[in-house]
Amino acid sequence: MIDRNALATVLQMGFSRATGPRNIVVETVVAWEGHFSAEELCRSIPQVGRATVYRTLVSLQEEGVICRLMIDGRAPRYLLGGTQHHHHMVCTQCGSVQDIADCGVDDFVDTVAERFGYEPDGHRLEIYGRCASCIGGERVTS
Amino acid sequence: MIDRNALATVLQMGFSRATGPRNIVVETVVAWEGHFSAEELCRSIPQVGRATVYRTLVSLQEEGVICRLMIDGRAPRYLLGGTQHHHHMVCTQCGSVQDIADCGVDDFVDTVAERFGYEPDGHRLEIYGRCASCIGGERVTS
DNA sequence: CACCATATTGAGATAATGTCTCATTAAATC
DNA sequence: GATTTAATGAGACATTATCTCAATATGGTG
Ligand SMILES: [Mn+2]
Ligand SMILES: [Mn+2]
Ligand SMILES: [Zn+2]
Ligand SMILES: [Zn+2]
C-alpha cells in the first residue's frame, strides 16, 4: 500500500491544482485489490469523466505509482506499485498477476545489447503460466 | 527466409482449401522486409479483404511463421520468424527490431516460477534501447 | 468438363479502446 | 466575493479488430 502523505504528494503530480475528480481516481486506484483495466476503473467511478480517468492513469504511471501490463491481445491492465523496476508473472488461466521484485536478467540484457551495439534503456519480462491456486483447483471448463 | 515447399505447407495451415487471397497474404508476408502492422499489410494488398488478412495473420502466428510484438502503446507489429523461441530488442528511436536468438533467461524464469508455485508456460522478454545506427547518426530532431 | 456441396471470402456493421475539443466548472489567489 | 485560468467532461472522432452473412471460389464427383 501507499502511505497517506505520499498520496497527498501524488495528487499534485505535475498539476497546479488539487481537484476533486482526480482525488477520486487516485483514492480508488490505491485502494484497488489486484489489477484493473481503464474501463473497469471508469465503470467503478462513473461520476468522473473518462478523459480525467485516462489522464490520471498516465500521471500515476509517470509518478511510478502504478504500472501498466500489456498482456497479449487484451486491453492493458494496471497494478499498484511500479516504483522500482520489476517483472510480472501472469496466470494464463485466472489472469492473476504476481510481481517479481528481483530482476535477474540484467546481465543477459547487457550482454545482448553490447553484442548488437545497442545502448540499453530498459526491458520488459513477463512470465506466463498457471498459478498455484489454478493448478490446485483443476476445475473442468465445460 | 522461408523455403518454397515449407510455404506450400504453410498455405494449408489447418484449412481444407488453398485459396487465392490467402496465398497473396502469405506471399506478401514472407517477402516483407522488417516488421509491419496489420494495417500496413492491408494497405499493401487492398485486393484482399481485411477479415482475410487478420485471419491469415492469426494462422501464421499459430504456425510459427511470424511473431507478434506488442510495443507499448503502439499497434501490434509482426515479424517473420517465430519458429523457435526468441526475444526482441527494439530501438526506441527508429523502431527497428532485432531478433535475439538465445534465450538466456530460462533459468531465472524457472527459479521464479518454482518460488511462487507456478507451472511456467512461456515468457516474453523485450529489450528497449537505441540501436547502433541511431547512436551513430545523432540526427537532431527539431 | 460440368456440377455440387460447402469452405472461404469480404463489404460493411459493430465492438473495444483510447484521444481530442472546447464550452463549462471550480481551484486558488487576492 | 470577484477574478483568473487550470481542469473537467460530454460527446465527437480515431484506431484497431471482430463479426455477420450473402456471394464466391475450391476441391471433389460423376
Ligand atoms: Mn507490477
Ligand atoms: Mn522475432
Ligand atoms: Zn528486469
Ligand atoms: Zn526466453
mmCIF file of C-alpha atoms (C1' of nucleotides) and ligand atoms in Angstrom:
data_model
loop_
_atom_site.group_PDB
_atom_site.id
_atom_site.type_symbol
_atom_site.label_atom_id
_atom_site.label_comp_id
_atom_site.label_asym_id
_atom_site.label_seq_id
_atom_site.Cartn_x
_atom_site.Cartn_y
_atom_site.Cartn_z
ATOM 1 C CA MET A 1 0.000 0.000 0.000
ATOM 2 C CA ILE A 2 0.934 3.627 -0.253
ATOM 3 C CA ASP A 3 1.029 5.855 2.795
ATOM 4 C CA ARG A 4 -1.197 8.841 3.338
ATOM 5 C CA ASN A 5 1.223 11.709 2.875
ATOM 6 C CA ALA A 6 2.775 10.099 -0.158
ATOM 7 C CA LEU A 7 -0.753 10.177 -1.530
ATOM 8 C CA ALA A 8 -1.023 13.911 -0.994
ATOM 9 C CA THR A 9 2.170 14.366 -2.976
ATOM 10 C CA VAL A 10 0.924 12.108 -5.717
ATOM 11 C CA LEU A 11 -2.244 14.146 -6.055
ATOM 12 C CA GLN A 12 -0.190 17.085 -7.250
ATOM 13 C CA MET A 13 1.624 15.074 -9.935
ATOM 14 C CA GLY A 14 2.707 17.962 -12.111
ATOM 15 C CA PHE A 15 -0.626 19.741 -11.854
ATOM 16 C CA SER A 16 -1.108 23.073 -10.214
ATOM 17 C CA ARG A 17 -4.471 22.393 -8.658
ATOM 18 C CA ALA A 18 -5.674 19.502 -6.498
ATOM 19 C CA THR A 19 -9.101 18.657 -7.790
ATOM 20 C CA GLY A 20 -11.997 16.555 -6.600
ATOM 21 C CA PRO A 21 -12.260 14.235 -9.601
ATOM 22 C CA ARG A 22 -8.550 13.451 -9.642
ATOM 23 C CA ASN A 23 -8.719 12.750 -5.928
ATOM 24 C CA ILE A 24 -11.473 10.221 -6.504
ATOM 25 C CA VAL A 25 -9.440 8.455 -9.177
ATOM 26 C CA VAL A 26 -6.306 8.267 -7.058
ATOM 27 C CA GLU A 27 -8.147 7.078 -3.950
ATOM 28 C CA THR A 28 -9.886 4.404 -5.969
ATOM 29 C CA VAL A 29 -6.691 3.233 -7.612
ATOM 30 C CA VAL A 30 -4.640 2.937 -4.430
ATOM 31 C CA ALA A 31 -7.460 1.022 -2.747
ATOM 32 C CA TRP A 32 -7.863 -1.400 -5.647
ATOM 33 C CA GLU A 33 -7.213 -5.077 -4.974
ATOM 34 C CA GLY A 34 -5.357 -6.703 -7.830
ATOM 35 C CA HIS A 35 -5.190 -5.348 -11.346
ATOM 36 C CA PHE A 36 -7.722 -3.427 -13.379
ATOM 37 C CA SER A 37 -8.350 -2.091 -16.843
ATOM 38 C CA ALA A 38 -9.060 1.534 -17.655
ATOM 39 C CA GLU A 39 -12.651 0.653 -18.458
ATOM 40 C CA GLU A 40 -13.159 -1.191 -15.187
ATOM 41 C CA LEU A 41 -11.881 1.849 -13.361
ATOM 42 C CA CYS A 42 -14.200 4.132 -15.348
ATOM 43 C CA ARG A 43 -17.169 1.914 -14.571
ATOM 44 C CA SER A 44 -16.398 1.928 -10.857
ATOM 45 C CA ILE A 45 -16.444 5.736 -10.671
ATOM 46 C CA PRO A 46 -18.999 6.875 -13.240
ATOM 47 C CA GLN A 47 -19.146 10.316 -11.644
ATOM 48 C CA VAL A 48 -15.683 11.010 -13.073
ATOM 49 C CA GLY A 49 -15.277 11.611 -16.784
ATOM 50 C CA ARG A 50 -13.390 9.175 -18.927
ATOM 51 C CA ALA A 51 -10.886 11.805 -20.050
ATOM 52 C CA THR A 52 -9.947 12.529 -16.460
ATOM 53 C CA VAL A 53 -9.554 8.867 -15.634
ATOM 54 C CA TYR A 54 -7.209 8.317 -18.565
ATOM 55 C CA ARG A 55 -5.258 11.496 -17.809
ATOM 56 C CA THR A 56 -4.804 10.460 -14.198
ATOM 57 C CA LEU A 57 -3.686 6.970 -15.175
ATOM 58 C CA VAL A 58 -0.936 8.465 -17.309
ATOM 59 C CA SER A 59 0.210 10.674 -14.442
ATOM 60 C CA LEU A 60 0.168 7.799 -12.000
ATOM 61 C CA GLN A 61 2.368 5.801 -14.348
ATOM 62 C CA GLU A 62 4.804 8.674 -14.763
ATOM 63 C CA GLU A 63 4.857 9.026 -10.981
ATOM 64 C CA GLY A 64 5.603 5.324 -10.611
ATOM 65 C CA VAL A 65 2.519 4.655 -8.503
ATOM 66 C CA ILE A 66 1.090 2.139 -10.925
ATOM 67 C CA CYS A 67 2.489 0.063 -13.743
ATOM 68 C CA ARG A 68 0.879 -0.999 -16.935
ATOM 69 C CA LEU A 69 0.767 -4.572 -18.164
ATOM 70 C CA MET A 70 0.387 -5.353 -21.828
ATOM 71 C CA ILE A 71 -0.926 -8.898 -21.807
ATOM 72 C CA ASP A 72 -1.055 -10.129 -25.345
ATOM 73 C CA GLY A 73 -4.332 -9.372 -27.091
ATOM 74 C CA ARG A 74 -6.125 -7.968 -24.066
ATOM 75 C CA ALA A 75 -6.507 -4.349 -23.082
ATOM 76 C CA PRO A 76 -3.717 -3.008 -20.870
ATOM 77 C CA ARG A 77 -4.149 -3.670 -17.175
ATOM 78 C CA TYR A 78 -2.880 -1.568 -14.317
ATOM 79 C CA LEU A 79 -1.379 -2.535 -10.999
ATOM 80 C CA LEU A 80 -0.329 -0.641 -7.902
ATOM 81 C CA GLY A 81 3.405 -0.479 -7.347
ATOM 82 C CA GLY A 82 5.752 0.465 -10.121
ATOM 83 C CA THR A 83 8.161 2.461 -8.036
ATOM 84 C CA GLN A 84 11.137 0.335 -8.903
ATOM 85 C CA HIS A 85 11.946 -1.937 -11.776
ATOM 86 C CA HIS A 86 10.298 -5.335 -11.535
ATOM 87 C CA HIS A 87 8.648 -8.002 -13.655
ATOM 88 C CA HIS A 88 5.389 -9.905 -13.806
ATOM 89 C CA MET A 89 4.180 -13.438 -13.795
ATOM 90 C CA VAL A 90 0.705 -13.799 -15.282
ATOM 91 C CA CYS A 91 -1.609 -16.746 -14.768
ATOM 92 C CA THR A 92 -2.901 -17.884 -18.136
ATOM 93 C CA GLN A 93 -5.965 -19.386 -16.511
ATOM 94 C CA CYS A 94 -7.294 -16.903 -13.940
ATOM 95 C CA GLY A 95 -5.401 -13.834 -15.135
ATOM 96 C CA SER A 96 -3.915 -13.010 -11.742
ATOM 97 C CA VAL A 97 -0.622 -11.181 -11.706
ATOM 98 C CA GLN A 98 2.328 -11.761 -9.414
ATOM 99 C CA ASP A 99 5.004 -9.074 -9.029
ATOM 100 C CA ILE A 100 8.583 -10.293 -9.374
ATOM 101 C CA ALA A 101 10.799 -7.977 -7.375
ATOM 102 C CA ASP A 102 14.209 -9.231 -8.426
ATOM 103 C CA CYS A 103 15.182 -8.584 -11.999
ATOM 104 C CA GLY A 104 17.544 -11.470 -12.693
ATOM 105 C CA VAL A 105 18.022 -10.679 -16.360
ATOM 106 C CA ASP A 106 20.177 -7.540 -16.199
ATOM 107 C CA ASP A 107 23.354 -9.362 -17.114
ATOM 108 C CA PHE A 108 21.775 -11.065 -20.086
ATOM 109 C CA VAL A 109 20.286 -7.802 -21.258
ATOM 110 C CA ASP A 110 23.627 -6.014 -21.068
ATOM 111 C CA THR A 111 25.419 -8.829 -22.857
ATOM 112 C CA VAL A 112 22.964 -8.867 -25.722
ATOM 113 C CA ALA A 113 22.840 -5.099 -26.030
ATOM 114 C CA GLU A 114 26.597 -4.926 -26.244
ATOM 115 C CA ARG A 115 26.735 -7.670 -28.829
ATOM 116 C CA PHE A 116 24.478 -5.689 -31.171
ATOM 117 C CA GLY A 117 25.829 -2.273 -30.309
ATOM 118 C CA TYR A 118 22.688 -1.109 -28.562
ATOM 119 C CA GLU A 119 22.547 1.415 -25.770
ATOM 120 C CA PRO A 120 20.065 -0.367 -23.500
ATOM 121 C CA ASP A 121 17.344 1.705 -21.923
ATOM 122 C CA GLY A 122 15.067 -0.732 -20.171
ATOM 123 C CA HIS A 123 13.435 -4.066 -20.715
ATOM 124 C CA ARG A 124 10.248 -5.923 -20.028
ATOM 125 C CA LEU A 125 9.916 -9.528 -18.922
ATOM 126 C CA GLU A 126 6.644 -11.341 -18.490
ATOM 127 C CA ILE A 127 6.316 -14.936 -17.427
ATOM 128 C CA TYR A 128 3.184 -16.855 -18.330
ATOM 129 C CA GLY A 129 1.895 -19.982 -16.659
ATOM 130 C CA ARG A 130 -0.714 -21.395 -14.318
ATOM 131 C CA CYS A 131 -0.640 -20.150 -10.745
ATOM 132 C CA ALA A 132 -0.598 -22.366 -7.680
ATOM 133 C CA SER A 133 -4.285 -21.952 -6.965
ATOM 134 C CA CYS A 134 -5.300 -22.772 -10.529
ATOM 135 C CA ILE A 135 -3.114 -25.861 -10.505
ATOM 136 C CA GLY A 136 -4.771 -26.939 -7.262
ATOM 137 C CA GLY A 137 -8.357 -26.240 -8.294
ATOM 138 C CA GLU A 138 -8.333 -28.290 -11.500
ATOM 139 C CA ARG A 139 -11.873 -27.242 -12.281
ATOM 140 C CA VAL A 140 -13.058 -28.560 -15.614
ATOM 141 C CA THR A 141 -14.213 -25.958 -18.094
ATOM 142 C CA SER A 142 -17.159 -27.482 -19.954
ATOM 143 C CA MET B 1 13.640 -16.556 -45.288
ATOM 144 C CA ILE B 2 11.297 -19.484 -45.644
ATOM 145 C CA ASP B 3 11.783 -22.086 -48.346
ATOM 146 C CA ARG B 4 9.321 -22.776 -51.134
ATOM 147 C CA ASN B 5 7.896 -26.111 -50.078
ATOM 148 C CA ALA B 6 7.570 -25.015 -46.490
ATOM 149 C CA LEU B 7 5.436 -22.256 -47.932
ATOM 150 C CA ALA B 8 3.133 -24.718 -49.628
ATOM 151 C CA THR B 9 2.640 -26.433 -46.287
ATOM 152 C CA VAL B 10 2.012 -23.151 -44.571
ATOM 153 C CA LEU B 11 -0.692 -22.290 -47.058
ATOM 154 C CA GLN B 12 -2.778 -25.153 -45.747
ATOM 155 C CA MET B 13 -2.483 -24.104 -42.105
ATOM 156 C CA GLY B 14 -5.449 -26.011 -40.794
ATOM 157 C CA PHE B 15 -7.689 -25.049 -43.711
ATOM 158 C CA SER B 16 -9.106 -27.524 -46.154
ATOM 159 C CA ARG B 17 -8.804 -25.362 -49.256
ATOM 160 C CA ALA B 18 -5.861 -23.403 -50.621
ATOM 161 C CA THR B 19 -7.277 -20.100 -51.757
ATOM 162 C CA GLY B 20 -6.053 -17.204 -53.839
ATOM 163 C CA PRO B 21 -6.496 -14.451 -51.257
ATOM 164 C CA ARG B 22 -4.711 -16.370 -48.533
ATOM 165 C CA ASN B 23 -1.899 -17.089 -50.966
ATOM 166 C CA ILE B 24 -1.486 -13.382 -51.614
ATOM 167 C CA VAL B 25 -1.289 -12.634 -47.906
ATOM 168 C CA VAL B 26 1.275 -15.333 -47.220
ATOM 169 C CA GLU B 27 3.451 -14.401 -50.191
ATOM 170 C CA THR B 28 3.401 -10.771 -49.138
ATOM 171 C CA VAL B 29 4.233 -11.554 -45.534
ATOM 172 C CA VAL B 30 7.170 -13.840 -46.250
ATOM 173 C CA ALA B 31 8.601 -11.283 -48.671
ATOM 174 C CA TRP B 32 8.270 -8.408 -46.214
ATOM 175 C CA GLU B 33 11.447 -6.668 -45.093
ATOM 176 C CA GLY B 34 11.380 -5.832 -41.400
ATOM 177 C CA HIS B 35 8.240 -5.592 -39.327
ATOM 178 C CA PHE B 36 4.747 -4.459 -40.233
ATOM 179 C CA SER B 37 1.387 -3.742 -38.709
ATOM 180 C CA ALA B 38 -1.859 -5.382 -39.751
ATOM 181 C CA GLU B 39 -2.992 -2.113 -41.294
ATOM 182 C CA GLU B 40 0.192 -1.714 -43.299
ATOM 183 C CA LEU B 41 -0.283 -5.197 -44.642
ATOM 184 C CA CYS B 42 -3.905 -4.480 -45.550
ATOM 185 C CA ARG B 43 -2.923 -1.313 -47.353
ATOM 186 C CA SER B 44 -0.266 -3.127 -49.368
ATOM 187 C CA ILE B 45 -2.778 -5.678 -50.690
ATOM 188 C CA PRO B 46 -6.078 -3.827 -50.998
ATOM 189 C CA GLN B 47 -7.453 -6.567 -53.237
ATOM 190 C CA VAL B 48 -7.673 -8.818 -50.171
ATOM 191 C CA GLY B 49 -10.331 -8.191 -47.538
ATOM 192 C CA ARG B 50 -9.393 -7.088 -44.077
ATOM 193 C CA ALA B 51 -11.053 -10.092 -42.469
ATOM 194 C CA THR B 52 -8.941 -12.465 -44.520
ATOM 195 C CA VAL B 53 -5.762 -10.587 -43.695
ATOM 196 C CA TYR B 54 -6.452 -10.775 -39.970
ATOM 197 C CA ARG B 55 -7.475 -14.417 -40.197
ATOM 198 C CA THR B 56 -4.289 -15.304 -42.034
ATOM 199 C CA LEU B 57 -2.146 -13.401 -39.553
ATOM 200 C CA VAL B 58 -3.597 -15.470 -36.735
ATOM 201 C CA SER B 59 -2.879 -18.692 -38.624
ATOM 202 C CA LEU B 60 0.647 -17.612 -39.424
ATOM 203 C CA GLN B 61 1.240 -16.958 -35.759
ATOM 204 C CA GLU B 62 -0.145 -20.323 -34.748
ATOM 205 C CA GLU B 63 2.056 -21.893 -37.387
ATOM 206 C CA GLY B 64 5.084 -20.075 -36.004
ATOM 207 C CA VAL B 65 5.836 -18.330 -39.271
ATOM 208 C CA ILE B 66 5.521 -14.869 -37.798
ATOM 209 C CA CYS B 67 5.589 -13.461 -34.317
ATOM 210 C CA ARG B 68 3.708 -10.571 -32.865
ATOM 211 C CA LEU B 69 5.324 -7.723 -30.995
ATOM 212 C CA MET B 70 3.356 -5.665 -28.519
ATOM 213 C CA ILE B 71 5.348 -2.469 -28.278
ATOM 214 C CA ASP B 72 3.826 -0.361 -25.569
ATOM 215 C CA GLY B 73 1.125 1.999 -26.821
ATOM 216 C CA ARG B 74 1.511 1.201 -30.486
ATOM 217 C CA ALA B 75 -0.470 -1.263 -32.563
ATOM 218 C CA PRO B 76 0.979 -4.773 -32.632
ATOM 219 C CA ARG B 77 3.675 -5.355 -35.216
ATOM 220 C CA TYR B 78 4.515 -8.586 -36.961
ATOM 221 C CA LEU B 79 7.822 -10.117 -37.919
ATOM 222 C CA LEU B 80 8.886 -13.125 -39.933
ATOM 223 C CA GLY B 81 10.465 -15.919 -37.962
ATOM 224 C CA GLY B 82 8.833 -17.162 -34.831
ATOM 225 C CA THR B 83 9.594 -20.798 -35.447
ATOM 226 C CA GLN B 84 11.519 -21.125 -32.241
ATOM 227 C CA HIS B 85 11.505 -19.245 -29.001
ATOM 228 C CA HIS B 86 13.398 -15.990 -29.136
ATOM 229 C CA HIS B 87 13.284 -12.416 -27.892
ATOM 230 C CA HIS B 88 13.402 -8.918 -29.269
ATOM 231 C CA MET B 89 15.423 -5.766 -28.924
ATOM 232 C CA VAL B 90 13.543 -2.692 -30.044
ATOM 233 C CA CYS B 91 15.117 0.628 -30.941
ATOM 234 C CA THR B 92 13.276 3.369 -29.103
ATOM 235 C CA GLN B 93 14.344 5.894 -31.732
ATOM 236 C CA CYS B 94 13.835 4.318 -35.161
ATOM 237 C CA GLY B 95 11.601 1.434 -34.096
ATOM 238 C CA SER B 96 13.724 -1.246 -35.732
ATOM 239 C CA VAL B 97 13.590 -4.693 -34.213
ATOM 240 C CA GLN B 98 16.483 -7.094 -33.669
ATOM 241 C CA ASP B 99 15.794 -10.784 -33.057
ATOM 242 C CA ILE B 100 17.623 -12.305 -30.101
ATOM 243 C CA ALA B 101 18.083 -15.986 -30.791
ATOM 244 C CA ASP B 102 19.417 -17.148 -27.450
ATOM 245 C CA CYS B 103 17.003 -17.059 -24.579
ATOM 246 C CA GLY B 104 19.321 -16.577 -21.633
ATOM 247 C CA VAL B 105 16.562 -16.185 -19.067
ATOM 248 C CA ASP B 106 15.248 -19.726 -18.829
ATOM 249 C CA ASP B 107 16.949 -20.416 -15.549
ATOM 250 C CA PHE B 108 15.668 -17.242 -13.973
ATOM 251 C CA VAL B 109 12.169 -17.977 -15.212
ATOM 252 C CA ASP B 110 12.192 -21.471 -13.779
ATOM 253 C CA THR B 111 13.556 -20.292 -10.449
ATOM 254 C CA VAL B 112 10.889 -17.636 -10.076
ATOM 255 C CA ALA B 113 8.083 -19.908 -11.218
ATOM 256 C CA GLU B 114 9.074 -22.513 -8.695
ATOM 257 C CA ARG B 115 9.319 -19.967 -5.905
ATOM 258 C CA PHE B 116 5.698 -18.953 -6.421
ATOM 259 C CA GLY B 117 4.377 -22.399 -7.277
ATOM 260 C CA TYR B 118 3.654 -21.585 -10.911
ATOM 261 C CA GLU B 119 3.693 -24.045 -13.753
ATOM 262 C CA PRO B 120 5.567 -21.926 -16.307
ATOM 263 C CA ASP B 121 4.255 -21.938 -19.842
ATOM 264 C CA GLY B 122 6.289 -19.358 -21.706
ATOM 265 C CA HIS B 123 7.678 -15.900 -21.255
ATOM 266 C CA ARG B 124 8.294 -12.731 -23.169
ATOM 267 C CA LEU B 125 11.369 -10.516 -22.972
ATOM 268 C CA GLU B 126 11.760 -7.241 -24.777
ATOM 269 C CA ILE B 127 14.806 -5.035 -24.547
ATOM 270 C CA TYR B 128 14.488 -1.355 -25.331
ATOM 271 C CA GLY B 129 17.295 0.983 -26.307
ATOM 272 C CA ARG B 130 18.893 2.903 -29.138
ATOM 273 C CA CYS B 131 20.346 0.835 -31.940
ATOM 274 C CA ALA B 132 23.880 1.217 -33.283
ATOM 275 C CA SER B 133 22.817 3.203 -36.314
ATOM 276 C CA CYS B 134 20.740 5.630 -34.265
ATOM 277 C CA ILE B 135 23.622 6.135 -31.844
ATOM 278 C CA GLY B 136 25.907 6.848 -34.792
ATOM 279 C CA GLY B 137 23.601 9.177 -36.706
ATOM 280 C CA GLU B 138 22.891 11.582 -33.828
ATOM 281 C CA ARG B 139 20.479 13.462 -36.039
ATOM 282 C CA VAL B 140 18.820 16.265 -34.152
ATOM 283 C CA THR B 141 15.043 16.160 -34.107
ATOM 284 C CA SER B 142 13.885 19.771 -34.330
ATOM 285 C "C1'" DC C 1 -15.810 -30.979 -68.072
ATOM 286 C "C1'" DA C 2 -19.972 -29.529 -65.753
ATOM 287 C "C1'" DC C 3 -21.959 -29.623 -61.341
ATOM 288 C "C1'" DC C 4 -22.419 -29.747 -56.448
ATOM 289 C "C1'" DA C 5 -21.530 -29.068 -51.561
ATOM 290 C "C1'" DT C 6 -19.594 -26.068 -48.684
ATOM 291 C "C1'" DA C 7 -15.272 -23.754 -47.102
ATOM 292 C "C1'" DT C 8 -13.783 -19.265 -47.611
ATOM 293 C "C1'" DT C 9 -14.206 -14.561 -48.649
ATOM 294 C "C1'" DG C 10 -15.191 -9.611 -47.924
ATOM 295 C "C1'" DA C 11 -18.298 -5.343 -47.560
ATOM 296 C "C1'" DG C 12 -19.860 -3.235 -44.128
ATOM 297 C "C1'" DA C 13 -21.826 -3.236 -39.419
ATOM 298 C "C1'" DT C 14 -20.321 -3.427 -34.899
ATOM 299 C "C1'" DA C 15 -17.200 -3.550 -30.929
ATOM 300 C "C1'" DA C 16 -13.437 -2.190 -27.974
ATOM 301 C "C1'" DT C 17 -10.349 1.073 -26.571
ATOM 302 C "C1'" DG C 18 -8.436 5.449 -26.435
ATOM 303 C "C1'" DT C 19 -7.794 10.597 -27.818
ATOM 304 C "C1'" DC C 20 -9.325 15.262 -28.669
ATOM 305 C "C1'" DT C 21 -12.171 19.604 -28.489
ATOM 306 C "C1'" DC C 22 -13.937 23.206 -26.293
ATOM 307 C "C1'" DA C 23 -17.786 25.125 -23.532
ATOM 308 C "C1'" DT C 24 -18.376 24.764 -18.698
ATOM 309 C "C1'" DT C 25 -16.822 24.252 -13.922
ATOM 310 C "C1'" DA C 26 -14.279 25.082 -9.997
ATOM 311 C "C1'" DA C 27 -9.436 25.753 -7.576
ATOM 312 C "C1'" DA C 28 -6.547 29.218 -5.930
ATOM 313 C "C1'" DT C 29 -5.382 33.794 -5.102
ATOM 314 C "C1'" DC C 30 -6.353 38.372 -3.861
ATOM 315 C "C1'" DG D 1 -16.836 37.781 -3.449
ATOM 316 C "C1'" DA D 2 -14.670 38.535 -7.735
ATOM 317 C "C1'" DT D 3 -11.159 37.109 -10.940
ATOM 318 C "C1'" DT D 4 -8.183 34.097 -13.384
ATOM 319 C "C1'" DT D 5 -7.431 30.146 -15.723
ATOM 320 C "C1'" DA D 6 -6.409 25.083 -14.725
ATOM 321 C "C1'" DA D 7 -9.026 21.285 -15.068
ATOM 322 C "C1'" DT D 8 -13.060 18.783 -16.284
ATOM 323 C "C1'" DG D 9 -16.218 16.004 -19.147
ATOM 324 C "C1'" DA D 10 -19.897 15.247 -22.869
ATOM 325 C "C1'" DG D 11 -19.579 13.741 -26.882
ATOM 326 C "C1'" DA D 12 -17.274 13.686 -31.441
ATOM 327 C "C1'" DC D 13 -13.697 11.318 -33.530
ATOM 328 C "C1'" DA D 14 -9.884 7.873 -34.339
ATOM 329 C "C1'" DT D 15 -7.816 3.455 -34.446
ATOM 330 C "C1'" DT D 16 -7.727 -1.277 -34.368
ATOM 331 C "C1'" DA D 17 -10.028 -5.500 -34.542
ATOM 332 C "C1'" DT D 18 -14.032 -8.723 -34.802
ATOM 333 C "C1'" DC D 19 -18.386 -10.349 -36.588
ATOM 334 C "C1'" DT D 20 -22.212 -11.365 -39.968
ATOM 335 C "C1'" DC D 21 -23.851 -13.428 -43.687
ATOM 336 C "C1'" DA D 22 -24.767 -13.107 -48.756
ATOM 337 C "C1'" DA D 23 -21.769 -14.015 -52.535
ATOM 338 C "C1'" DT D 24 -17.929 -16.580 -54.325
ATOM 339 C "C1'" DA D 25 -14.488 -19.984 -55.443
ATOM 340 C "C1'" DT D 26 -12.377 -24.501 -54.356
ATOM 341 C "C1'" DG D 27 -11.992 -29.484 -54.411
ATOM 342 C "C1'" DG D 28 -14.300 -33.290 -55.234
ATOM 343 C "C1'" DT D 29 -17.658 -36.315 -58.090
ATOM 344 C "C1'" DG D 30 -19.794 -38.341 -61.901
HETATM 345 MN MN MN E 1 3.959 -4.622 -11.082
HETATM 346 MN MN MN E 2 11.037 -12.341 -33.741
HETATM 347 ZN ZN ZN E 3 14.500 -6.661 -15.250
HETATM 348 ZN ZN ZN E 4 13.373 -16.727 -23.415
#
